[in-house]
XYZ file of C-alpha atoms in Angstrom:
353
model
C 115.909 179.696 85.782
C 115.345 181.454 82.370
C 111.888 182.505 83.596
C 113.387 184.130 86.683
C 116.126 185.905 84.743
C 113.491 187.224 82.227
C 111.271 188.458 85.096
C 114.155 190.355 86.665
C 115.223 191.749 83.272
C 111.654 193.052 82.779
C 111.783 194.942 86.041
C 115.140 196.559 85.165
C 113.980 197.364 81.628
C 111.041 199.259 83.212
C 113.456 201.194 85.359
C 115.529 202.173 82.324
C 112.457 203.174 80.382
C 111.339 205.553 83.169
C 114.813 207.062 83.425
C 114.893 207.545 79.592
C 111.622 209.417 79.817
C 113.054 211.457 82.744
C 110.452 209.942 85.141
C 111.224 208.538 88.547
C 111.344 204.744 88.416
C 108.717 202.934 90.514
C 108.349 199.265 91.529
C 104.757 197.970 91.871
C 103.863 195.003 94.015
C 100.704 193.459 95.520
C 99.787 194.648 98.965
C 100.258 191.507 101.051
C 99.761 192.935 104.488
C 95.951 193.210 104.831
C 92.870 190.989 104.641
C 91.420 193.042 101.877
C 93.501 191.209 99.276
C 92.688 187.787 100.686
C 90.077 185.227 99.857
C 89.428 182.008 101.537
C 88.988 178.734 99.510
C 88.335 175.528 101.178
C 90.669 173.505 98.986
C 93.684 175.961 99.227
C 93.281 178.124 102.362
C 94.056 181.817 102.340
C 95.033 183.028 98.864
C 95.606 186.333 97.244
C 92.790 187.547 94.993
C 93.595 188.022 91.299
C 92.836 191.756 91.193
C 94.420 192.907 94.400
C 95.373 196.389 95.493
C 98.983 197.247 94.915
C 101.513 199.546 96.554
C 104.400 201.437 94.857
C 108.010 201.602 95.983
C 108.955 204.952 94.522
C 112.569 206.067 93.878
C 111.717 209.807 94.311
C 109.989 209.553 97.722
C 112.073 209.958 100.851
C 110.014 207.250 102.659
C 110.546 204.508 100.105
C 113.769 205.506 98.221
C 116.049 203.407 100.323
C 113.674 200.389 99.967
C 113.664 200.888 96.215
C 117.524 200.812 96.226
C 117.700 197.747 98.526
C 115.208 195.850 96.237
C 117.411 196.566 93.214
C 120.483 195.494 95.155
C 118.911 192.121 96.214
C 117.507 191.622 92.643
C 121.013 191.851 91.320
C 122.235 189.403 93.896
C 119.464 186.976 92.920
C 120.138 187.446 89.188
C 123.845 186.515 89.738
C 122.914 183.429 91.826
C 120.425 182.168 89.180
C 122.931 182.715 86.486
C 125.762 180.798 88.271
C 123.353 178.196 89.820
C 124.433 179.013 93.402
C 122.278 179.420 96.437
C 122.359 181.673 99.538
C 120.371 181.833 102.676
C 118.579 185.080 103.773
C 121.153 185.188 106.542
C 124.053 185.130 103.964
C 122.432 187.974 102.109
C 122.109 190.070 105.267
C 125.737 189.351 106.335
C 127.084 190.339 102.853
C 126.452 193.909 103.912
C 124.949 194.329 107.423
C 125.493 198.138 107.427
C 123.563 198.511 104.139
C 120.665 196.307 105.164
C 120.432 197.343 108.775
C 118.622 194.249 110.023
C 117.701 190.614 109.057
C 113.992 191.429 109.015
C 114.548 194.071 106.304
C 116.148 191.468 104.095
C 113.416 188.865 104.810
C 110.716 191.334 104.050
C 112.275 192.474 100.807
C 112.783 188.864 99.522
C 109.123 188.105 100.172
C 108.161 191.323 98.308
C 110.392 190.366 95.425
C 108.924 186.891 95.258
C 105.401 188.393 95.305
C 106.327 191.134 92.696
C 107.876 188.584 90.248
C 105.159 185.935 91.000
C 107.937 183.475 91.436
C 108.218 181.094 94.531
C 111.034 182.075 96.776
C 113.038 178.843 96.371
C 113.194 179.453 92.552
C 114.990 182.755 93.421
C 117.883 180.624 94.823
C 117.237 182.095 98.295
C 117.030 179.534 101.046
C 115.688 180.219 104.461
C 117.490 179.065 107.625
C 115.739 175.990 108.868
C 114.620 175.547 112.442
C 112.233 172.624 112.155
C 112.877 168.922 112.950
C 111.555 165.739 111.448
C 111.714 162.162 112.841
C 110.033 158.788 112.319
C 109.442 156.413 109.377
C 110.912 158.491 106.543
C 113.985 158.379 104.389
C 114.975 160.592 101.344
C 117.902 161.697 99.230
C 119.006 165.365 99.341
C 119.794 167.286 96.204
C 123.555 166.703 96.635
C 123.003 162.923 96.929
C 123.162 162.703 100.715
C 120.957 159.881 102.007
C 118.926 160.802 105.019
C 117.196 158.399 107.294
C 114.887 159.857 109.912
C 114.076 156.491 111.522
C 117.179 156.399 113.809
C 116.136 156.444 117.453
C 116.024 159.399 119.729
C 117.624 161.996 117.525
C 115.623 164.167 115.004
C 116.792 165.327 111.631
C 116.821 169.021 110.690
C 114.303 169.836 107.997
C 116.261 170.257 104.718
C 116.925 173.774 103.604
C 116.130 172.923 99.996
C 112.896 170.871 100.364
C 112.224 171.217 96.610
C 115.434 169.251 95.870
C 114.785 166.182 97.989
C 113.845 162.981 96.133
C 113.335 159.206 96.542
C 110.994 159.719 99.591
C 110.166 156.379 101.211
C 107.803 155.883 104.199
C 105.500 153.280 105.608
C 104.005 155.720 108.069
C 100.258 155.477 108.849
C 99.956 159.159 109.790
C 101.830 162.392 110.404
C 101.886 164.358 113.699
C 102.787 168.035 113.719
C 103.898 169.019 117.173
C 103.889 172.731 118.186
C 106.845 172.757 120.601
C 110.306 171.269 120.587
C 110.050 170.153 124.265
C 106.938 167.945 123.527
C 108.506 166.668 120.330
C 111.695 165.554 122.151
C 109.550 163.947 124.948
C 107.610 161.890 122.323
C 111.016 160.905 120.695
C 112.324 159.750 124.116
C 109.096 157.701 124.629
C 109.725 156.098 121.199
C 106.328 157.230 120.001
C 107.129 156.989 116.283
C 107.317 153.132 116.529
C 105.154 152.225 119.475
C 101.572 152.837 118.184
C 102.173 152.379 114.455
C 104.885 153.838 112.239
C 104.440 157.610 111.809
C 106.306 160.789 110.905
C 106.647 163.552 113.500
C 107.431 167.127 112.581
C 107.915 170.299 114.680
C 108.357 173.876 113.475
C 109.375 174.788 117.055
C 106.717 177.402 117.408
C 105.642 179.412 114.368
C 106.848 177.252 111.465
C 109.469 178.581 109.044
C 108.855 178.160 105.285
C 110.912 174.973 104.940
C 108.914 173.125 107.667
C 105.689 174.104 105.861
C 106.999 173.110 102.453
C 108.096 169.687 103.915
C 104.615 169.077 105.462
C 103.101 169.914 102.093
C 105.606 167.770 100.114
C 104.970 164.772 102.412
C 101.242 165.184 102.063
C 101.504 165.415 98.202
C 103.810 162.320 98.150
C 102.038 159.975 100.632
C 98.539 161.475 101.186
C 98.780 160.571 104.887
C 96.252 161.765 107.496
C 97.943 164.775 109.266
C 97.189 165.675 112.884
C 98.338 168.584 114.979
C 99.268 168.559 118.623
C 99.240 172.176 119.956
C 98.860 174.041 123.323
C 95.207 174.776 124.169
C 95.711 178.472 123.738
C 95.097 181.113 121.029
C 98.777 180.989 120.015
C 98.629 177.161 119.443
C 95.455 177.605 117.371
C 97.159 180.326 115.312
C 100.113 178.057 114.516
C 97.811 175.194 113.532
C 95.882 177.561 111.219
C 99.229 178.593 109.524
C 99.925 174.907 108.608
C 96.328 174.260 107.498
C 95.209 177.532 105.882
C 98.391 179.562 105.503
C 99.182 183.139 106.576
C 98.102 186.520 105.115
C 101.642 187.673 104.409
C 102.505 184.470 102.385
C 99.080 184.116 100.698
C 100.575 184.675 97.271
C 102.307 181.205 97.664
C 99.406 179.347 99.404
C 99.283 176.587 96.705
C 102.737 175.319 97.747
C 102.408 175.767 101.544
C 98.991 174.891 102.894
C 97.402 171.480 103.707
C 93.655 172.060 104.297
C 93.122 168.434 105.307
C 95.026 168.848 108.536
C 93.086 167.779 111.643
C 93.171 169.209 115.154
C 94.005 166.322 117.396
C 94.746 168.137 120.656
C 95.098 169.639 123.121
C 91.393 170.582 122.806
C 89.829 173.067 125.284
C 87.090 170.387 125.758
C 89.766 167.894 126.757
C 90.659 169.913 129.817
C 87.122 169.435 131.229
C 86.841 165.778 130.040
C 90.109 164.794 131.785
C 89.343 166.766 134.953
C 92.542 168.801 134.645
C 92.913 170.749 137.969
C 92.027 174.449 137.688
C 95.254 175.492 139.399
C 97.261 173.761 136.537
C 95.718 176.033 133.956
C 96.901 179.606 133.075
C 94.699 182.697 133.032
C 94.349 184.581 129.697
C 96.382 187.778 129.156
C 94.956 190.765 127.258
C 97.028 189.628 124.229
C 95.490 186.072 124.378
C 92.054 187.650 124.485
C 92.701 189.843 121.415
C 94.358 186.990 119.514
C 91.391 184.679 120.194
C 88.893 187.341 119.047
C 90.783 187.949 115.823
C 90.907 184.153 115.081
C 87.159 183.819 115.683
C 86.445 186.406 113.054
C 88.513 184.689 110.346
C 86.714 183.292 107.363
C 87.849 179.658 107.783
C 86.339 179.378 111.301
C 82.860 179.745 109.848
C 83.197 176.496 107.961
C 84.552 174.647 111.021
C 81.645 174.438 113.495
C 83.533 172.047 115.856
C 86.503 174.281 115.995
C 84.153 177.219 116.596
C 82.727 175.371 119.625
C 86.233 174.692 121.014
C 87.176 178.424 120.709
C 83.921 179.293 122.475
C 84.872 177.009 125.345
C 88.274 178.690 125.520
C 86.692 182.177 125.397
C 84.186 181.336 128.158
C 86.859 179.894 130.569
C 89.487 182.547 129.782
C 92.016 179.782 130.670
C 94.758 178.233 128.606
C 96.849 175.124 129.011
C 100.165 173.793 127.649
C 100.461 170.222 126.436
C 102.716 169.644 129.478
C 99.635 169.969 131.680
C 99.013 166.271 130.873
C 101.998 165.319 133.072
C 99.793 166.348 136.075
C 97.921 163.069 135.342
C 101.082 160.952 134.924
C 104.613 161.569 133.504
C 103.985 159.548 130.252
C 100.209 160.187 129.927
C 100.616 161.961 126.571
C 102.329 158.992 124.737
C 100.845 156.099 126.769
C 97.121 157.189 127.115
C 96.237 160.513 125.439
C 97.552 160.089 121.889
C 96.739 156.370 121.538
C 93.160 156.838 122.625
C 92.664 159.871 120.404
C 94.113 158.116 117.318
C 92.305 154.844 117.930
C 88.894 156.367 118.637
C 88.895 159.343 116.268
C 89.205 162.163 118.844
C 90.133 164.776 116.270
C 88.340 167.736 114.685
């Protein structure tokens, strides 16, 4: 915490120095919105290059003056929270003055900018993000306040903790971890008692694009247990994008890649080649939209695809067919095909990439 307070004090000191010299204060931070500042490293994923281009938030420019003021406002809130050892969610910060901030996304963006500017992970700033992910299966742990959590209990999932860093005493006898893209598929596998049937496992869903806490938990579980991790996604560009976020990270959070990515993640399904192999009826597949096409083209150009020849092949199959499929398409074969046939066969015979 002293490191965080010192980092904020340095920023404020610079503001005072500028004012004393009758200069307009400026906040300088790394430009985290483009690929130019990103390098790809096999062992980490997408990370920010050391000498990256920066952008300035100026107090004397009409376009950025209000952002400058809001950054100072949130810095003062963080300073107070670190001093008093209290925490707030991004939502709490927004609702402390909705008129001032204007929207939740403004607050979210500024907090990420501050984290990047101070080079301090967001959770050390005492700002928690609202969790939307679920975890279930062979796992128990103790939360920071001493609450014991057991994820093994039947057909109900546990919400991913909002302070992943604070959980301890993690215990699991799981043989693997399965990241499921969608809530509906996750619930279906829970109902089918998948976590126990095949062999003990841990299942996680970020319910679409994963929030920070879900990604932190996946990373923490991997650090703790070194389990094989598989992903179960829709066979569409959006599903591939989500899998890449878990595995390699995202451009906007590349400054925190070391805490968030798990490059050993494997693509279990639904593979574009599976659709042909399983003779899925063409009328059960969905034609690409223009957005799908643009998304797929952008993924194919990314640096990590070049080192994944098997993934490249699957994306080429998808591009050639211009058809996509949701995991639910497997119910056209039989209602429990996913948990009874598809996943057991894949896991037993190594059908992952």
